[in-house]
PDB file of C-alpha atoms and ligand atoms in Angstrom:
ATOM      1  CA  UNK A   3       0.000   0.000   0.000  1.00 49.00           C
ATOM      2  CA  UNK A   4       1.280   3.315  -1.229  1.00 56.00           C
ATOM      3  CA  UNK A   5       1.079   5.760   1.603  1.00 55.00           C
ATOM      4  CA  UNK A   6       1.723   9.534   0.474  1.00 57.00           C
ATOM      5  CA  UNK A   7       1.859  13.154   1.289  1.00 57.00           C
ATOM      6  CA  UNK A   8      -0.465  14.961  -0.733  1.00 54.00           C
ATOM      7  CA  UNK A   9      -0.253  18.614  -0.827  1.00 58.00           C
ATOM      8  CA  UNK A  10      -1.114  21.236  -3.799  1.00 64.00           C
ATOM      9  CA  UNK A  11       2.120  22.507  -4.503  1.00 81.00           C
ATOM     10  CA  UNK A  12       4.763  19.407  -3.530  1.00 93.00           C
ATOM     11  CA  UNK A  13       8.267  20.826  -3.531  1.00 95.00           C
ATOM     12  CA  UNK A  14       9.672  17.673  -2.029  1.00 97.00           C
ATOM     13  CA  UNK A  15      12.176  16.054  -4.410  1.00 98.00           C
ATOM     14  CA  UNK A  16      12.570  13.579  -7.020  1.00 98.00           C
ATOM     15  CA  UNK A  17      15.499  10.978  -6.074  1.00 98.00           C
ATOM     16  CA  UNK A  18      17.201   9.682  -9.674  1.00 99.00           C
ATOM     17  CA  UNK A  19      20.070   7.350  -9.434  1.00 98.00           C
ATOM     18  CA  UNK A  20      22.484   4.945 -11.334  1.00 98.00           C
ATOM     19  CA  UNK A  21      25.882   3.260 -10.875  1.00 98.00           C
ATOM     20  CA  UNK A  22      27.963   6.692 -13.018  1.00 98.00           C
ATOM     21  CA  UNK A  23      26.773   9.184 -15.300  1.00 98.00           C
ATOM     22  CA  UNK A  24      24.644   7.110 -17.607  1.00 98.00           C
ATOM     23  CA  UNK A  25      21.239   8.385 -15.297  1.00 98.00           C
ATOM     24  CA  UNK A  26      21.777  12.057 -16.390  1.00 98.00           C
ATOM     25  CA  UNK A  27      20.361  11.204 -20.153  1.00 93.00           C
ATOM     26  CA  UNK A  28      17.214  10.380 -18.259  1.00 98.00           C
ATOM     27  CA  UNK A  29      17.680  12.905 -15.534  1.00 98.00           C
ATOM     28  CA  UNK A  30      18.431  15.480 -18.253  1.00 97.00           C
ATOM     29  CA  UNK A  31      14.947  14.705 -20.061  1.00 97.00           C
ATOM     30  CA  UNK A  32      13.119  15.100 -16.718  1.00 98.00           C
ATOM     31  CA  UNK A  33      14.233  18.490 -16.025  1.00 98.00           C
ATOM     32  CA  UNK A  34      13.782  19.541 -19.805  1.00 97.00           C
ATOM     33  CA  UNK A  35      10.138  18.355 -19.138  1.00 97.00           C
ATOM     34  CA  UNK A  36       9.238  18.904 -15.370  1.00 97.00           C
ATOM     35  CA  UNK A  37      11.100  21.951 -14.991  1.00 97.00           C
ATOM     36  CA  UNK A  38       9.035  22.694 -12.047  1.00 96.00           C
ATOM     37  CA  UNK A  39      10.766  19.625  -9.999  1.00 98.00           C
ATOM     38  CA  UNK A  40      13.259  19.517  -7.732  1.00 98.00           C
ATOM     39  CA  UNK A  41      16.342  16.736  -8.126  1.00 98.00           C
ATOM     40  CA  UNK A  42      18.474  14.670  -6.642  1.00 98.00           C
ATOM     41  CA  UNK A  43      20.966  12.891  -8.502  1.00 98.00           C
ATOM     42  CA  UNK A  44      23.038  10.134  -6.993  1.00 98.00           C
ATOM     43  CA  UNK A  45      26.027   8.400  -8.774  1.00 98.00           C
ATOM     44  CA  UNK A  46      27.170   5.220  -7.137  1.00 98.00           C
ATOM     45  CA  UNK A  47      30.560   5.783  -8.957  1.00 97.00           C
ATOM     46  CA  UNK A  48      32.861   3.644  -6.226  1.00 97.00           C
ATOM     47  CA  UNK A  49      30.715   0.791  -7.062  1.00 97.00           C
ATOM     48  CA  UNK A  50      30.427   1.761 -10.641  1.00 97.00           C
ATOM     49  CA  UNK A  51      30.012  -0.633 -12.891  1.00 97.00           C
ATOM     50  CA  UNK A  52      26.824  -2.193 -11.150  1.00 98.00           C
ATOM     51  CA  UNK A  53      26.877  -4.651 -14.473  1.00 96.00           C
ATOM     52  CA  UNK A  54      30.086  -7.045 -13.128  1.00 95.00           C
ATOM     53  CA  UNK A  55      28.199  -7.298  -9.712  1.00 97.00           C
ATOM     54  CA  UNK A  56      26.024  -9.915  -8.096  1.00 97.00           C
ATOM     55  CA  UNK A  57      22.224  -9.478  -7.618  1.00 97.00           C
ATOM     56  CA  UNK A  58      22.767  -9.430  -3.739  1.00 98.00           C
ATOM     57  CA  UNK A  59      25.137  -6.863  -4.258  1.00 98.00           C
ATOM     58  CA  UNK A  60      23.418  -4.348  -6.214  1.00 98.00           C
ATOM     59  CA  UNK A  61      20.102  -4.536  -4.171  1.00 98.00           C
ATOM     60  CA  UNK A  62      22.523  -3.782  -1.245  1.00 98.00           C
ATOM     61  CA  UNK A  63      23.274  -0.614  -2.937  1.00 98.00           C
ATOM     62  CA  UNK A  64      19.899   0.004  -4.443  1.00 98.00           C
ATOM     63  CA  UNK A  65      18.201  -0.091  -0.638  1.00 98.00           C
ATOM     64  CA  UNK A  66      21.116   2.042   0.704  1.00 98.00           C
ATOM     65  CA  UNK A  67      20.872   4.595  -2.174  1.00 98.00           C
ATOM     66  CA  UNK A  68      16.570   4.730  -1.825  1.00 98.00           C
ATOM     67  CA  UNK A  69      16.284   4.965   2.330  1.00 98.00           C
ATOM     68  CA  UNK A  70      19.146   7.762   1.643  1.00 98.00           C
ATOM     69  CA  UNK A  71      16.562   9.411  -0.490  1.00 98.00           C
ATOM     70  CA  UNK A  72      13.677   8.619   1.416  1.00 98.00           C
ATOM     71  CA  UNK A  73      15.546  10.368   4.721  1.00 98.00           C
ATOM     72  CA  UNK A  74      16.198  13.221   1.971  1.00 98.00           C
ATOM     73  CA  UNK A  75      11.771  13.383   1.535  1.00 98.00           C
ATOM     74  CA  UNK A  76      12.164  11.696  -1.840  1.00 98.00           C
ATOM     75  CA  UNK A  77       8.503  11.692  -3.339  1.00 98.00           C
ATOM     76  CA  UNK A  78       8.887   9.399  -6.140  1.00 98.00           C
ATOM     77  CA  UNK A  79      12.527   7.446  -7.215  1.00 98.00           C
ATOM     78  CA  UNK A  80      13.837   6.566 -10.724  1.00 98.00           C
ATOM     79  CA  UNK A  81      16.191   3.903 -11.068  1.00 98.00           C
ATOM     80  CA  UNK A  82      17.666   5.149 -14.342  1.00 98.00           C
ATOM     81  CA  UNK A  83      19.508   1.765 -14.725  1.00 98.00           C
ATOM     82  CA  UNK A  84      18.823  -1.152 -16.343  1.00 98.00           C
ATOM     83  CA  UNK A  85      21.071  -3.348 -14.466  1.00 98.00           C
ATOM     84  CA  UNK A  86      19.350  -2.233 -10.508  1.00 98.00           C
ATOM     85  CA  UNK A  87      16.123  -1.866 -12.369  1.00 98.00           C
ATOM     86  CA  UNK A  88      16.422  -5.811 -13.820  1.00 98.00           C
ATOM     87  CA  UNK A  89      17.898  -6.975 -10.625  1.00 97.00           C
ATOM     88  CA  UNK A  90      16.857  -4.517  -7.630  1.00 98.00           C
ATOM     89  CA  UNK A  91      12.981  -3.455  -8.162  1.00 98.00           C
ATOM     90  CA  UNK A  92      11.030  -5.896  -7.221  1.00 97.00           C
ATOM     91  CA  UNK A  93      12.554  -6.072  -4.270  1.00 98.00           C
ATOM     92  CA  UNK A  94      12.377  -2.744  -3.431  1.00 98.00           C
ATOM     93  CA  UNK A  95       8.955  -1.724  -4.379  1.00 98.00           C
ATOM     94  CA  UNK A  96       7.862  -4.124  -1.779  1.00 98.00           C
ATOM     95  CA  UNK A  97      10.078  -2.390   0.641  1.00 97.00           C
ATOM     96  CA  UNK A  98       8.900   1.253   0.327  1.00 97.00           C
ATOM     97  CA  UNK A  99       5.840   3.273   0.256  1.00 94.00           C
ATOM     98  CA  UNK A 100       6.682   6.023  -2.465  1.00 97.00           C
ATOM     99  CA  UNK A 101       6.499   5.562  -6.198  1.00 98.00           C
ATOM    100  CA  UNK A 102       9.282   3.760  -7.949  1.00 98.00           C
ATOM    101  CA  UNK A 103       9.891   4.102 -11.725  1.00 98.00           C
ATOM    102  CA  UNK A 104      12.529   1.895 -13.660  1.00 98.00           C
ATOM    103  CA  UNK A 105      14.387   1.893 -16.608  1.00 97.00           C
ATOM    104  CA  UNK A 106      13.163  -1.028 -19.224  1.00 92.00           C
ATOM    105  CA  UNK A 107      14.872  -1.222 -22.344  1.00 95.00           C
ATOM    106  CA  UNK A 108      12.588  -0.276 -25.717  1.00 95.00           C
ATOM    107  CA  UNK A 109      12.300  -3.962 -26.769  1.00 95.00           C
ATOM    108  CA  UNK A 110       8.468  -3.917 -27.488  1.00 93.00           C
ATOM    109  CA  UNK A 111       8.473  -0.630 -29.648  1.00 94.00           C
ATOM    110  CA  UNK A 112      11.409  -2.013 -31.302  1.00 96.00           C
ATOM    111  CA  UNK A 113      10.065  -5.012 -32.261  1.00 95.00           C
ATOM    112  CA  UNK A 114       7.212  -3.285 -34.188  1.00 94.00           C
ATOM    113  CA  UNK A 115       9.244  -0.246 -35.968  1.00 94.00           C
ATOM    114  CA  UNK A 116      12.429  -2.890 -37.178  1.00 97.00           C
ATOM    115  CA  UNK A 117      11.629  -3.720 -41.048  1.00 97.00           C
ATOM    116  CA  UNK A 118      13.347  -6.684 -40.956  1.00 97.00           C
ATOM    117  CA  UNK A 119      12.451  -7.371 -37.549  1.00 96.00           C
ATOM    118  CA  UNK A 120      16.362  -8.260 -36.712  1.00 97.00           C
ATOM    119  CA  UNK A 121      17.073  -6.621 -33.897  1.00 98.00           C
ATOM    120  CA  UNK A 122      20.412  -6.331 -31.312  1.00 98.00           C
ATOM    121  CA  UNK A 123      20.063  -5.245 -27.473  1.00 98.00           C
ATOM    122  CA  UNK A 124      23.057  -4.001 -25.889  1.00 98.00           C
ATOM    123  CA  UNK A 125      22.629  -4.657 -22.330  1.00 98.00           C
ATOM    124  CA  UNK A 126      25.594  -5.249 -19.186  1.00 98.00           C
ATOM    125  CA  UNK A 127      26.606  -8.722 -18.076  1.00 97.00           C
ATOM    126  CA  UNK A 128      24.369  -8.425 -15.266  1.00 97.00           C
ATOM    127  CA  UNK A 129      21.615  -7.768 -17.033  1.00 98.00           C
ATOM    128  CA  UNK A 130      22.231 -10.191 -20.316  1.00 97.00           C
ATOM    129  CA  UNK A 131      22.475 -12.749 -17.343  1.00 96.00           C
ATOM    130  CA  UNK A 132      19.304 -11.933 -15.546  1.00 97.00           C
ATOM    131  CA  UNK A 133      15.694 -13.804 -15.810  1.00 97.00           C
ATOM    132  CA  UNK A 134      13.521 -10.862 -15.381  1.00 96.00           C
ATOM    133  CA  UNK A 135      15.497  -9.233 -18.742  1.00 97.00           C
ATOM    134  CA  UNK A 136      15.130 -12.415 -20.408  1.00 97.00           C
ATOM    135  CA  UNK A 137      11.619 -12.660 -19.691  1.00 96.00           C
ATOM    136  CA  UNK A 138      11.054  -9.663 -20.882  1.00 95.00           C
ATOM    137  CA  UNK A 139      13.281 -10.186 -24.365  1.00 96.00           C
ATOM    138  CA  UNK A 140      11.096 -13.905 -24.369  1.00 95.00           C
ATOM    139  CA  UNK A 141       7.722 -11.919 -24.021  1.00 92.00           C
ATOM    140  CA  UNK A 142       8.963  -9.876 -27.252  1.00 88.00           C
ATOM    141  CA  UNK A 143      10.567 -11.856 -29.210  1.00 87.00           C
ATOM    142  CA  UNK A 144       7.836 -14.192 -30.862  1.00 85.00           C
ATOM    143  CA  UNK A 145       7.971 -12.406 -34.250  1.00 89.00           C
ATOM    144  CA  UNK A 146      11.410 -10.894 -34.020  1.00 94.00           C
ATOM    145  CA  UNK A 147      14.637 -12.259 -34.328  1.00 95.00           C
ATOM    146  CA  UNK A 148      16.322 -10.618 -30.868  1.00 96.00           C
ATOM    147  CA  UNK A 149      20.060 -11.046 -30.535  1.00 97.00           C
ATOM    148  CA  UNK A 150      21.115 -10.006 -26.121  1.00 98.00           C
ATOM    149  CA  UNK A 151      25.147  -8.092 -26.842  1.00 98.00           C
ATOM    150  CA  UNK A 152      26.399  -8.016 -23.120  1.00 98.00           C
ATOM    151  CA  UNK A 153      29.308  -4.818 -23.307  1.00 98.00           C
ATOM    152  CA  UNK A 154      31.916  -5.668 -20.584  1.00 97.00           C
ATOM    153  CA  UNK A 155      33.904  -3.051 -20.163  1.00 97.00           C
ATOM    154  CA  UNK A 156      32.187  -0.350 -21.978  1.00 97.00           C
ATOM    155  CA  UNK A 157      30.629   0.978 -18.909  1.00 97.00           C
ATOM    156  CA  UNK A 158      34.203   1.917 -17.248  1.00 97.00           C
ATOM    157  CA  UNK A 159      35.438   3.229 -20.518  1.00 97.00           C
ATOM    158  CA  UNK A 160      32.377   5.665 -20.329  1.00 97.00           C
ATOM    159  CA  UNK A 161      33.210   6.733 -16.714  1.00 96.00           C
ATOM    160  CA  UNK A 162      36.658   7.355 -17.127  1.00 95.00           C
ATOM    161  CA  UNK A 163      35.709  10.067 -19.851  1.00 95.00           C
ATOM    162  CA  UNK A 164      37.316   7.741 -22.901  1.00 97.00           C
ATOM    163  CA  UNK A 165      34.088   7.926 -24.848  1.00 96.00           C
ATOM    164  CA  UNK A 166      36.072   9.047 -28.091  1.00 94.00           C
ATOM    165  CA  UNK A 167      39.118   6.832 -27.070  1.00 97.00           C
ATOM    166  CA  UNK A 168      40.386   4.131 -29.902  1.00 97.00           C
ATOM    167  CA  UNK A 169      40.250   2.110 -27.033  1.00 98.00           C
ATOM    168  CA  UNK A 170      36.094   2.771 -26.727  1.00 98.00           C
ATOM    169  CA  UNK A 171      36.176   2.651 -30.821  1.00 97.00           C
ATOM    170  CA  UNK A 172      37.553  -0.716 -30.831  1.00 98.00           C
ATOM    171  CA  UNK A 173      35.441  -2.220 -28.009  1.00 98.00           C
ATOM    172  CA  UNK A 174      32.365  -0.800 -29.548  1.00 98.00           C
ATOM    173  CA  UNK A 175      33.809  -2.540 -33.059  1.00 98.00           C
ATOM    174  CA  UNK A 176      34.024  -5.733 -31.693  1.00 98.00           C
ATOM    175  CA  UNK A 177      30.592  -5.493 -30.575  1.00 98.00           C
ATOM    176  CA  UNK A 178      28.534  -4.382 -33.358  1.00 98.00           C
ATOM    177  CA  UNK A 179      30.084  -5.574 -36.356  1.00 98.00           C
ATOM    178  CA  UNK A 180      28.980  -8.802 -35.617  1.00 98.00           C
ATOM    179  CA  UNK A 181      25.735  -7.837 -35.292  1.00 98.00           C
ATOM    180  CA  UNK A 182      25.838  -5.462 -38.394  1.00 98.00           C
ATOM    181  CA  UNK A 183      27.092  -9.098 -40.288  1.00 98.00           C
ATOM    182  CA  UNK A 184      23.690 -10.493 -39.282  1.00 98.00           C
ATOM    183  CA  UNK A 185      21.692  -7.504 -40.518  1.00 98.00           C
ATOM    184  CA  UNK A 186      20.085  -6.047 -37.884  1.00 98.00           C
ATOM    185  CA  UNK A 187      17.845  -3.089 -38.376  1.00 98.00           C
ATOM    186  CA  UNK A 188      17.720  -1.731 -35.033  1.00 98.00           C
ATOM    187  CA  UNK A 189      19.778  -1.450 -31.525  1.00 98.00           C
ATOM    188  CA  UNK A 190      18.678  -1.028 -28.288  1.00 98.00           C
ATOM    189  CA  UNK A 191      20.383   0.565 -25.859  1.00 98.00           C
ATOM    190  CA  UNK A 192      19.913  -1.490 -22.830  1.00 98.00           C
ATOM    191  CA  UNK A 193      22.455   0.362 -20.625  1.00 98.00           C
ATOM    192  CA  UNK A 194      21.541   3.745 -19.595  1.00 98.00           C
ATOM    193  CA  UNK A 195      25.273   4.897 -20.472  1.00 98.00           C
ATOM    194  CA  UNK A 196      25.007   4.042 -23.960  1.00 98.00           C
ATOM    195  CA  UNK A 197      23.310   6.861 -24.721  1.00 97.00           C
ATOM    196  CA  UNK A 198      26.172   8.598 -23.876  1.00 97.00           C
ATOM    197  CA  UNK A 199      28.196   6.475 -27.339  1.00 97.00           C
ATOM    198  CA  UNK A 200      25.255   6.857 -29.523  1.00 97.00           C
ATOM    199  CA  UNK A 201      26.733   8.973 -31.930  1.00 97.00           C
ATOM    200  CA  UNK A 202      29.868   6.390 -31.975  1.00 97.00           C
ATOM    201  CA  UNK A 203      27.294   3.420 -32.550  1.00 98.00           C
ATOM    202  CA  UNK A 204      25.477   5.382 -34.955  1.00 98.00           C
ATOM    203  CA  UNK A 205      28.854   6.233 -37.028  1.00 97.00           C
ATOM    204  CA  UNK A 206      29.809   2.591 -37.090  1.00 98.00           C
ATOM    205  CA  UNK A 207      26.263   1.489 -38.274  1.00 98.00           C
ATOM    206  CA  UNK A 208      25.116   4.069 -40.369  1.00 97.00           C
ATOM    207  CA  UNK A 209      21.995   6.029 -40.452  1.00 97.00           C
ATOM    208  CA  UNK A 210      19.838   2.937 -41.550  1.00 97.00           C
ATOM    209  CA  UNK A 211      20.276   1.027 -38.106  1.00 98.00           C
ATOM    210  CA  UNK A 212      17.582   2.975 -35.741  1.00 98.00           C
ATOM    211  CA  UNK A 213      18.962   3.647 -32.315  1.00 98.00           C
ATOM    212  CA  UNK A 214      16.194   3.364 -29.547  1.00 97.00           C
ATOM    213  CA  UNK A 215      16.491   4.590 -26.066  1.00 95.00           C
ATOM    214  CA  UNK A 216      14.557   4.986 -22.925  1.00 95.00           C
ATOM    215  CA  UNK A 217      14.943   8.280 -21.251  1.00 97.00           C
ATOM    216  CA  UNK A 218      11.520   9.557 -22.880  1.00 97.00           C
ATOM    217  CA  UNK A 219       9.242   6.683 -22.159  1.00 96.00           C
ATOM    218  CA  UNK A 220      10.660   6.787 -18.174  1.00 98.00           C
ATOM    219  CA  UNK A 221       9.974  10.992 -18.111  1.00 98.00           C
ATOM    220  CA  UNK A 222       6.017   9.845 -19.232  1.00 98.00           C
ATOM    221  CA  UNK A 223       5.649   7.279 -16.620  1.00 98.00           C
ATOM    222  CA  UNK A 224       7.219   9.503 -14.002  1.00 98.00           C
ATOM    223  CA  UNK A 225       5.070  12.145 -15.224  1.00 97.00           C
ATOM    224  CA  UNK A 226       1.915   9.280 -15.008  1.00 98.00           C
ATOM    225  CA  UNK A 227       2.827   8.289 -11.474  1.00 98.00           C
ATOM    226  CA  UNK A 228       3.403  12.155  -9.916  1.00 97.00           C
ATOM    227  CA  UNK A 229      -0.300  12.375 -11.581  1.00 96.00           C
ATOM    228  CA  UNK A 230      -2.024   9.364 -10.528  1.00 97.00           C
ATOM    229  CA  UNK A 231      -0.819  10.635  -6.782  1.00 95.00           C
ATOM    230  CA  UNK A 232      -1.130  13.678  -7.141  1.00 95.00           C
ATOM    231  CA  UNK A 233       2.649  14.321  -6.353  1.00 96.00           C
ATOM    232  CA  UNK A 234       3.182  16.677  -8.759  1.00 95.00           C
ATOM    233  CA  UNK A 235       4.914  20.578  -7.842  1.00 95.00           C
ATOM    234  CA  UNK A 236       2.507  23.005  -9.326  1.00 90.00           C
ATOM    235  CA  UNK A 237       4.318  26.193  -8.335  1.00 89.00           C
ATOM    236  CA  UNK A 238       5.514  28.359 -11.100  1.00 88.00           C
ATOM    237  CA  UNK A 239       9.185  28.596  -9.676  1.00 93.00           C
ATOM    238  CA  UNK A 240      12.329  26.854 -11.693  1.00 95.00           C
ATOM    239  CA  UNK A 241      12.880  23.487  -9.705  1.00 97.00           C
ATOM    240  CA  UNK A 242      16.854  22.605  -8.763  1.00 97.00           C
ATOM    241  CA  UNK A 243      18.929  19.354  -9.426  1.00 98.00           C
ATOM    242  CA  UNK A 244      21.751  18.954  -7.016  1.00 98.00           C
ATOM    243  CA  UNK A 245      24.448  16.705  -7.648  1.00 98.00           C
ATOM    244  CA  UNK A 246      25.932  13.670  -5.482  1.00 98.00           C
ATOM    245  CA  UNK A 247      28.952  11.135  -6.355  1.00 98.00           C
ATOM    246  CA  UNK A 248      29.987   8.030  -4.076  1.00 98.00           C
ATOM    247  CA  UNK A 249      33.142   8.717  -5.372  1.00 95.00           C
ATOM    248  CA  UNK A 250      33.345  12.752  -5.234  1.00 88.00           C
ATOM    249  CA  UNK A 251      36.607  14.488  -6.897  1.00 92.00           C
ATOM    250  CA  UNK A 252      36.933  17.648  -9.203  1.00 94.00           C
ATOM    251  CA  UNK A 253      37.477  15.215 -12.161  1.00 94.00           C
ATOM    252  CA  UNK A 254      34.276  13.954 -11.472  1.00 94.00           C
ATOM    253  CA  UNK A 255      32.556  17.084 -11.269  1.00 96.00           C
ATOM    254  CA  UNK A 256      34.539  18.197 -14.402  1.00 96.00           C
ATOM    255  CA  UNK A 257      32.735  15.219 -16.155  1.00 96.00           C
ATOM    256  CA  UNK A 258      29.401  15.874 -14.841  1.00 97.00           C
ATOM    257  CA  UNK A 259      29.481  19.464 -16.080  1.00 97.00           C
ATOM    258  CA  UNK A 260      30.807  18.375 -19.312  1.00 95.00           C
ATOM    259  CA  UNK A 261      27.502  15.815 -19.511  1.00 96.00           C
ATOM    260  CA  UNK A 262      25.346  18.249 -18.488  1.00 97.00           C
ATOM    261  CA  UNK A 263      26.632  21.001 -20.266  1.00 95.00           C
ATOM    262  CA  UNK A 264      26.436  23.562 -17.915  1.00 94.00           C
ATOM    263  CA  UNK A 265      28.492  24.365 -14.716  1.00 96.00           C
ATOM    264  CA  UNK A 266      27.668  22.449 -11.596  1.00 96.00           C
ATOM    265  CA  UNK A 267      28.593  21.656  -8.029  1.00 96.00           C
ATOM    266  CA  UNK A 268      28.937  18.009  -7.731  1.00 97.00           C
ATOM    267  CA  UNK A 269      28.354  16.942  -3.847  1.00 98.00           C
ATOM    268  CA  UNK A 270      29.898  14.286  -1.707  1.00 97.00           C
ATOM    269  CA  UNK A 271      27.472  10.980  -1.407  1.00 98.00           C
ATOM    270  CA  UNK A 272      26.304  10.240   1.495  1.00 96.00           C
TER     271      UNK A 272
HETATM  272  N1  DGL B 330      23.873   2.564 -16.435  1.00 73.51           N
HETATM  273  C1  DGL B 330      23.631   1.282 -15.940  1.00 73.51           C
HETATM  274  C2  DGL B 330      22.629   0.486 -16.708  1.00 73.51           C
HETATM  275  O1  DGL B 330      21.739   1.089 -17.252  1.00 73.51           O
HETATM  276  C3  DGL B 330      24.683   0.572 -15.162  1.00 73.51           C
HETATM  277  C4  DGL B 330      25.901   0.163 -15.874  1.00 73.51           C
HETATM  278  C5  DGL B 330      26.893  -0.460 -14.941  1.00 73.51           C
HETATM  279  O2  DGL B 330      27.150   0.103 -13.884  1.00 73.51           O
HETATM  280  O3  DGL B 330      27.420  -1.537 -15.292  1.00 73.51           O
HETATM  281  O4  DGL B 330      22.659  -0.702 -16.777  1.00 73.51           O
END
């Protein structure tokens, strides 16, 4: 049973998290359209990447990361993860009493726009690995041919700002070409860092291989759940997104600015 605070103009924030930076492509769409709210933005970065950890583990982290919020008058939380979202949110839905939005990746609209109906997910190892993902690829997949591409090691290339790197280039290479050899139409970025490569993918592939992502789809059912409780900050004033690493340094708040594209004081999590 949901239990919330209802109130006509709700300033209390919205908590958004994810293992590193890849969150602020949704977070970035939620303050382009909600620009009324007020954020928090958590980056587990010194147990970044979330994708070479066990299930246990990352609901460890998950829990820690949402009562932090919670104690911080969270109304709402968005996982913007795949990997916690797959392995944590189950779990923690049952645990607490405010709305909790997750990342899925864009398999079903996917499997209606590809042509050919060939399409490659690129997903974590955690995630490739996990039932509730594959359930969800199963659920999908009857008139598509779905290929799963787990990405070690793309995730840490991404936080450690080599995103044009020869090093990222190749990885991403070795990748997609064999997915290009089997003609797929369409990619689905299954990680919410990827986003953050799309213009590398879409420079290997080519224009005709569509690139779907998620952060839209998770601002709607954000905006859907603030709604349906009435959670929703209808005050007139700018809302504020303030910034918070596990692993806090200046490089890290260099990067975050960079992402963002605007200045911004990164703060010390928890
Ligand atoms: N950005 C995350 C995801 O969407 C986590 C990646 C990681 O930490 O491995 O899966």
């Amino acid at each position: 049973m949901l239990k919330i605070k209802r109130q006509a103009v709700n300033t209390d924030p919205i908590g958004i998290f994810d293992s590193g930076i890849g969150g602020l492509s949704i977070a970035q769409c939620i303050e382009q359209q909600l620009p009324h709210e007020n954020l928090l933005y958590v980056a587990d970065t010194l147990y970044a990447p979330y994708g070479e950890k066990s299930a246990e583990f990352i609901q460890q982290r998950v829990n820690e990361i949402a009562q932090w919020f919670i104690a911080h008058n969270a109304k709402a939380i968005v996982v913007a993860c795949n990997t916690a979202t797959v392995n944590a949110i189950d779990q923690l839905r049952a645990k607490i009493s405010i709305p909790v939005i997750g990342v899925e990746p864009a398999i079903k609209p996917a499997t209606i726009f590809s042509k050919n109906k060939k399409i490659a997910i690129l997903v974590t190892k955690a995630t490739a690995e996990n039932k509730r993902f594959l359930a969800l690829v199963a659920q999908y997949s009857h008139n598509s041919d779905v290929i799963i591409q787990p990405c070690p090691g793309l995730v840490e290339l991404i936080e450690q700002d080599k995103r044009n790197s020869p090093e990222c280039k190749l990885m991403l290479l070795t990748y997609l070409q064999p997915l290009l050899e089997k003609g797929i139409d369409t990619i689905v970025l299954g990680c919410t860092h990827y986003p953050l490569i799309k213009s590398l993918i879409n420079n290997i592939c080519g224009d005709s291989v569509v690139i779907m992502e998620t952060a839209q789809p998770v601002t709607e059912q954000l905006q859907r759940q603030l709604a349906l409780y009435q959670l929703i900050n209808s005050s007139n004033s700018s809302g504020t997104t303030t910034f918070y690493s596990s692993k806090y340094c200046l490089t890290q708040q260099a990067l975050f600015s960079h992402i963002w594209q605007r200045p911004l004081h990164l703060n010390s999590y928890p």
